[in-house]
Short mmCIF file of N, CA and C in Angstrom, two decimals:
data_model
loop_
_atom_site.label_atom_id
_atom_site.label_comp_id
_atom_site.label_asym_id
_atom_site.label_seq_id
_atom_site.Cartn_x
_atom_site.Cartn_y
_atom_site.Cartn_z
N MET A 1 133.59 237.78 71.37
CA MET A 1 134.48 236.65 71.39
C MET A 1 134.34 235.95 72.75
N SER A 2 134.17 234.67 72.74
CA SER A 2 134.00 233.93 73.99
C SER A 2 135.35 233.50 74.55
N ARG A 3 135.39 233.35 75.86
CA ARG A 3 136.61 232.90 76.53
C ARG A 3 136.72 231.39 76.49
N LEU A 4 137.96 230.91 76.48
CA LEU A 4 138.19 229.47 76.55
C LEU A 4 137.86 228.97 77.96
N ALA A 5 137.31 227.78 78.03
CA ALA A 5 136.97 227.21 79.32
C ALA A 5 138.25 226.97 80.13
N ARG A 6 138.17 227.21 81.43
CA ARG A 6 139.31 226.99 82.31
C ARG A 6 139.52 225.49 82.48
N ARG A 7 140.77 225.06 82.45
CA ARG A 7 141.10 223.64 82.59
C ARG A 7 141.52 223.33 84.01
N THR A 8 141.27 222.10 84.40
CA THR A 8 141.68 221.64 85.72
C THR A 8 143.20 221.54 85.76
N ARG A 9 143.81 222.02 86.85
CA ARG A 9 145.26 221.91 86.99
C ARG A 9 145.65 220.47 87.25
N ALA A 10 146.78 220.08 86.72
CA ALA A 10 147.28 218.72 86.91
C ALA A 10 147.73 218.53 88.36
N ASP A 11 147.38 217.39 88.94
CA ASP A 11 147.84 217.02 90.29
C ASP A 11 148.99 216.04 90.09
N HIS A 12 150.20 216.56 90.03
CA HIS A 12 151.36 215.73 89.69
C HIS A 12 151.68 214.70 90.76
N LYS A 13 151.46 215.03 92.01
CA LYS A 13 151.72 214.05 93.08
C LYS A 13 150.79 212.85 92.93
N HIS A 14 149.54 213.12 92.67
CA HIS A 14 148.56 212.04 92.49
C HIS A 14 148.88 211.23 91.22
N THR A 15 149.23 211.92 90.14
CA THR A 15 149.54 211.24 88.88
C THR A 15 150.75 210.34 89.03
N ALA A 16 151.82 210.84 89.67
CA ALA A 16 153.03 210.03 89.86
C ALA A 16 152.74 208.82 90.75
N ALA A 17 151.95 209.03 91.80
CA ALA A 17 151.60 207.91 92.69
C ALA A 17 150.78 206.87 91.94
N GLU A 18 149.86 207.31 91.10
CA GLU A 18 149.03 206.39 90.31
C GLU A 18 149.91 205.60 89.33
N ALA A 19 150.86 206.28 88.70
CA ALA A 19 151.76 205.60 87.76
C ALA A 19 152.62 204.56 88.48
N ARG A 20 153.06 204.88 89.70
CA ARG A 20 153.85 203.90 90.46
C ARG A 20 153.01 202.68 90.84
N ARG A 21 151.74 202.90 91.12
CA ARG A 21 150.86 201.77 91.47
C ARG A 21 150.60 200.86 90.28
N ARG A 22 150.74 201.42 89.06
CA ARG A 22 150.45 200.67 87.84
C ARG A 22 151.63 200.74 86.88
N PRO A 23 152.79 200.17 87.24
CA PRO A 23 153.98 200.26 86.38
C PRO A 23 153.69 199.79 84.96
N GLY A 24 154.22 200.55 83.99
CA GLY A 24 154.06 200.18 82.59
C GLY A 24 152.77 200.65 81.95
N THR A 25 151.86 201.23 82.73
CA THR A 25 150.56 201.69 82.23
C THR A 25 150.60 203.21 82.05
N TRP A 26 150.16 203.69 80.90
CA TRP A 26 150.11 205.13 80.65
C TRP A 26 149.02 205.77 81.49
N VAL A 27 149.36 206.84 82.18
CA VAL A 27 148.44 207.59 83.04
C VAL A 27 148.37 209.02 82.52
N THR A 28 147.18 209.56 82.42
CA THR A 28 146.99 210.92 81.92
C THR A 28 147.47 211.95 82.94
N VAL A 29 148.34 212.84 82.49
CA VAL A 29 148.78 213.96 83.32
C VAL A 29 147.82 215.12 83.13
N GLY A 30 147.49 215.43 81.89
CA GLY A 30 146.56 216.51 81.59
C GLY A 30 146.56 216.83 80.12
N GLU A 31 145.67 217.74 79.75
CA GLU A 31 145.58 218.21 78.38
C GLU A 31 145.96 219.68 78.38
N TYR A 32 146.87 220.05 77.49
CA TYR A 32 147.41 221.40 77.44
C TYR A 32 147.06 222.04 76.11
N ARG A 33 146.70 223.32 76.14
CA ARG A 33 146.38 224.03 74.90
C ARG A 33 147.63 224.26 74.07
N ASN A 34 148.75 224.48 74.75
CA ASN A 34 149.99 224.81 74.08
C ASN A 34 150.88 223.57 73.99
N THR A 35 151.23 223.16 72.78
CA THR A 35 152.06 221.98 72.56
C THR A 35 153.43 222.14 73.21
N THR A 36 154.00 223.33 73.14
CA THR A 36 155.32 223.57 73.73
C THR A 36 155.29 223.34 75.24
N SER A 37 154.24 223.78 75.91
CA SER A 37 154.11 223.57 77.35
C SER A 37 154.04 222.08 77.69
N ALA A 38 153.26 221.35 76.91
CA ALA A 38 153.12 219.91 77.15
C ALA A 38 154.45 219.20 76.93
N GLN A 39 155.18 219.58 75.88
CA GLN A 39 156.46 218.94 75.60
C GLN A 39 157.52 219.29 76.64
N ASP A 40 157.50 220.52 77.14
CA ASP A 40 158.43 220.93 78.20
C ASP A 40 158.17 220.13 79.47
N LEU A 41 156.91 220.00 79.83
CA LEU A 41 156.57 219.22 81.02
C LEU A 41 156.91 217.75 80.83
N ALA A 42 156.72 217.22 79.64
CA ALA A 42 157.09 215.83 79.35
C ALA A 42 158.58 215.62 79.58
N SER A 43 159.38 216.57 79.15
CA SER A 43 160.83 216.50 79.35
C SER A 43 161.19 216.56 80.84
N ARG A 44 160.50 217.42 81.59
CA ARG A 44 160.74 217.53 83.03
C ARG A 44 160.38 216.23 83.75
N ILE A 45 159.34 215.58 83.32
CA ILE A 45 158.93 214.30 83.93
C ILE A 45 160.01 213.26 83.69
N ARG A 46 160.48 213.13 82.46
CA ARG A 46 161.50 212.13 82.13
C ARG A 46 162.80 212.35 82.88
N SER A 47 163.18 213.62 83.06
CA SER A 47 164.47 213.93 83.68
C SER A 47 164.40 214.09 85.19
N GLY A 48 163.19 214.16 85.74
CA GLY A 48 163.05 214.38 87.17
C GLY A 48 163.30 215.82 87.57
N TYR A 49 163.27 216.74 86.60
CA TYR A 49 163.50 218.16 86.85
C TYR A 49 162.31 218.75 87.60
N PRO A 50 162.54 219.67 88.55
CA PRO A 50 161.41 220.25 89.31
C PRO A 50 160.34 220.86 88.42
N ILE A 51 159.12 220.76 88.89
CA ILE A 51 157.97 221.31 88.19
C ILE A 51 157.50 222.53 88.95
N GLY A 52 157.45 223.68 88.29
CA GLY A 52 156.99 224.90 88.96
C GLY A 52 157.99 225.38 89.99
N ASN A 53 157.51 225.72 91.16
CA ASN A 53 158.32 226.23 92.26
C ASN A 53 159.33 225.17 92.72
N PRO A 54 160.63 225.51 92.81
CA PRO A 54 161.63 224.52 93.22
C PRO A 54 161.33 223.88 94.58
N VAL A 55 160.63 224.59 95.47
CA VAL A 55 160.28 224.02 96.76
C VAL A 55 159.31 222.86 96.58
N TYR A 56 158.44 222.96 95.57
CA TYR A 56 157.49 221.88 95.27
C TYR A 56 158.23 220.63 94.82
N GLY A 57 159.33 220.84 94.10
CA GLY A 57 160.13 219.71 93.63
C GLY A 57 159.42 218.96 92.52
N THR A 58 159.67 217.68 92.44
CA THR A 58 159.00 216.84 91.46
C THR A 58 158.67 215.50 92.06
N PRO A 59 157.46 215.05 91.86
CA PRO A 59 157.10 213.71 92.32
C PRO A 59 157.57 212.61 91.38
N TYR A 60 158.11 213.01 90.21
CA TYR A 60 158.54 212.04 89.21
C TYR A 60 160.01 211.64 89.45
N GLN A 61 160.25 211.06 90.58
CA GLN A 61 161.58 210.61 90.99
C GLN A 61 161.57 209.12 91.18
N PRO A 62 162.66 208.44 91.06
CA PRO A 62 163.96 208.95 90.67
C PRO A 62 164.01 209.28 89.19
N ALA A 63 164.91 210.18 88.86
CA ALA A 63 165.06 210.63 87.47
C ALA A 63 165.31 209.43 86.55
N GLY A 64 164.62 209.43 85.41
CA GLY A 64 164.80 208.36 84.44
C GLY A 64 163.89 207.16 84.65
N HIS A 65 163.09 207.18 85.69
CA HIS A 65 162.19 206.05 85.95
C HIS A 65 160.78 206.28 85.43
N PHE A 66 160.57 207.43 84.79
CA PHE A 66 159.28 207.73 84.18
C PHE A 66 159.49 208.03 82.71
N GLU A 67 158.57 207.57 81.89
CA GLU A 67 158.52 207.94 80.48
C GLU A 67 157.34 208.89 80.32
N SER A 68 157.36 209.68 79.27
CA SER A 68 156.21 210.54 78.99
C SER A 68 156.04 210.63 77.48
N ARG A 69 154.83 210.96 77.09
CA ARG A 69 154.54 211.13 75.67
C ARG A 69 153.45 212.18 75.51
N THR A 70 153.45 212.82 74.38
CA THR A 70 152.41 213.79 74.05
C THR A 70 151.77 213.36 72.74
N ARG A 71 150.53 213.77 72.59
CA ARG A 71 149.84 213.52 71.31
C ARG A 71 148.76 214.56 71.13
N PRO A 72 148.55 214.96 69.90
CA PRO A 72 147.56 216.01 69.64
C PRO A 72 146.13 215.52 69.89
N THR A 73 145.31 216.45 70.34
CA THR A 73 143.87 216.19 70.51
C THR A 73 143.12 217.31 69.78
N ASP A 74 141.82 217.24 69.78
CA ASP A 74 141.02 218.30 69.14
C ASP A 74 141.20 219.64 69.85
N ASP A 75 141.48 219.61 71.16
CA ASP A 75 141.57 220.84 71.95
C ASP A 75 142.98 221.22 72.38
N GLY A 76 144.01 220.49 71.95
CA GLY A 76 145.37 220.82 72.37
C GLY A 76 146.29 219.62 72.28
N THR A 77 146.99 219.37 73.39
CA THR A 77 147.96 218.28 73.43
C THR A 77 147.79 217.50 74.73
N LEU A 78 147.62 216.20 74.61
CA LEU A 78 147.48 215.33 75.77
C LEU A 78 148.86 214.88 76.22
N LEU A 79 149.10 214.93 77.52
CA LEU A 79 150.36 214.48 78.11
C LEU A 79 150.08 213.28 78.99
N GLU A 80 150.84 212.20 78.76
CA GLU A 80 150.71 210.98 79.55
C GLU A 80 152.09 210.57 80.07
N THR A 81 152.09 209.83 81.17
CA THR A 81 153.34 209.32 81.73
C THR A 81 153.14 207.89 82.18
N ARG A 82 154.25 207.18 82.32
CA ARG A 82 154.19 205.84 82.90
C ARG A 82 155.48 205.58 83.67
N TYR A 83 155.34 204.80 84.71
CA TYR A 83 156.47 204.45 85.56
C TYR A 83 157.12 203.19 85.00
N THR A 84 158.43 203.22 84.81
CA THR A 84 159.13 202.08 84.23
C THR A 84 160.20 201.53 85.16
N GLY A 85 160.33 202.10 86.35
CA GLY A 85 161.43 201.74 87.24
C GLY A 85 161.18 200.57 88.16
N GLY A 86 160.20 199.74 87.88
CA GLY A 86 159.94 198.60 88.76
C GLY A 86 159.07 198.99 89.93
N THR A 87 159.05 198.15 90.94
CA THR A 87 158.20 198.42 92.09
C THR A 87 158.87 199.40 93.02
N VAL A 88 158.07 200.20 93.68
CA VAL A 88 158.54 201.22 94.61
C VAL A 88 157.87 200.95 95.95
N PRO A 89 158.60 201.07 97.06
CA PRO A 89 157.97 200.88 98.37
C PRO A 89 156.81 201.85 98.54
N LEU A 90 155.78 201.43 99.24
CA LEU A 90 154.60 202.25 99.43
C LEU A 90 154.89 203.53 100.20
N ASP A 91 155.95 203.55 101.01
CA ASP A 91 156.24 204.74 101.80
C ASP A 91 157.16 205.73 101.07
N LEU A 92 157.35 205.58 99.76
CA LEU A 92 158.22 206.48 99.02
C LEU A 92 157.72 207.92 99.09
N ASP A 93 156.41 208.15 99.02
CA ASP A 93 155.90 209.51 99.08
C ASP A 93 156.25 210.16 100.41
N ALA A 94 156.16 209.42 101.50
CA ALA A 94 156.50 209.96 102.81
C ALA A 94 157.99 210.26 102.89
N ALA A 95 158.82 209.38 102.34
CA ALA A 95 160.26 209.61 102.34
C ALA A 95 160.61 210.84 101.51
N TRP A 96 159.94 211.00 100.37
CA TRP A 96 160.18 212.16 99.51
C TRP A 96 159.78 213.44 100.22
N ALA A 97 158.63 213.43 100.89
CA ALA A 97 158.17 214.62 101.62
C ALA A 97 159.17 214.98 102.72
N ASP A 98 159.71 213.99 103.42
CA ASP A 98 160.71 214.24 104.46
C ASP A 98 161.97 214.86 103.87
N ALA A 99 162.41 214.35 102.73
CA ALA A 99 163.62 214.87 102.09
C ALA A 99 163.43 216.31 101.65
N VAL A 100 162.27 216.61 101.05
CA VAL A 100 161.99 217.98 100.60
C VAL A 100 161.90 218.91 101.81
N ALA A 101 161.25 218.45 102.88
CA ALA A 101 161.13 219.27 104.09
C ALA A 101 162.50 219.59 104.67
N SER A 102 163.40 218.63 104.68
CA SER A 102 164.73 218.88 105.23
C SER A 102 165.52 219.88 104.38
N LEU A 103 165.31 219.86 103.07
CA LEU A 103 166.01 220.79 102.19
C LEU A 103 165.45 222.22 102.27
N SER A 104 164.17 222.33 102.59
CA SER A 104 163.54 223.65 102.61
C SER A 104 163.40 224.21 104.02
N GLY A 105 164.21 223.71 104.94
CA GLY A 105 164.17 224.25 106.30
C GLY A 105 163.03 223.72 107.13
N GLY A 106 162.48 222.58 106.76
CA GLY A 106 161.43 221.95 107.56
C GLY A 106 160.02 222.30 107.18
N THR A 107 159.84 223.08 106.10
CA THR A 107 158.49 223.42 105.66
C THR A 107 158.29 222.99 104.22
N LEU A 108 157.09 222.55 103.92
CA LEU A 108 156.76 222.18 102.54
C LEU A 108 156.04 223.31 101.87
#
């Protein structure tokens, strides 16, 4: 029996930044083998809920400013997101990093 090929991990910070640069445009988050995992992550994106380790937080802020959708593919489930909250200042990522650092005792 052969093993399934390893998939590239999603870079959520990059994906969220790309979605902010292109409001209203669907951006690929990743393809997941498990539909439940893709749908759970889609819900976290929409609600702004932390992804993975709480220290990592979520780049999909502010809550409610991102939409997400899933759709089946031949190899699993594709997850896409788009930013719907209008324009965001270019320094939002720096401000978010500062806020997370202050909450976690100064370390990311």
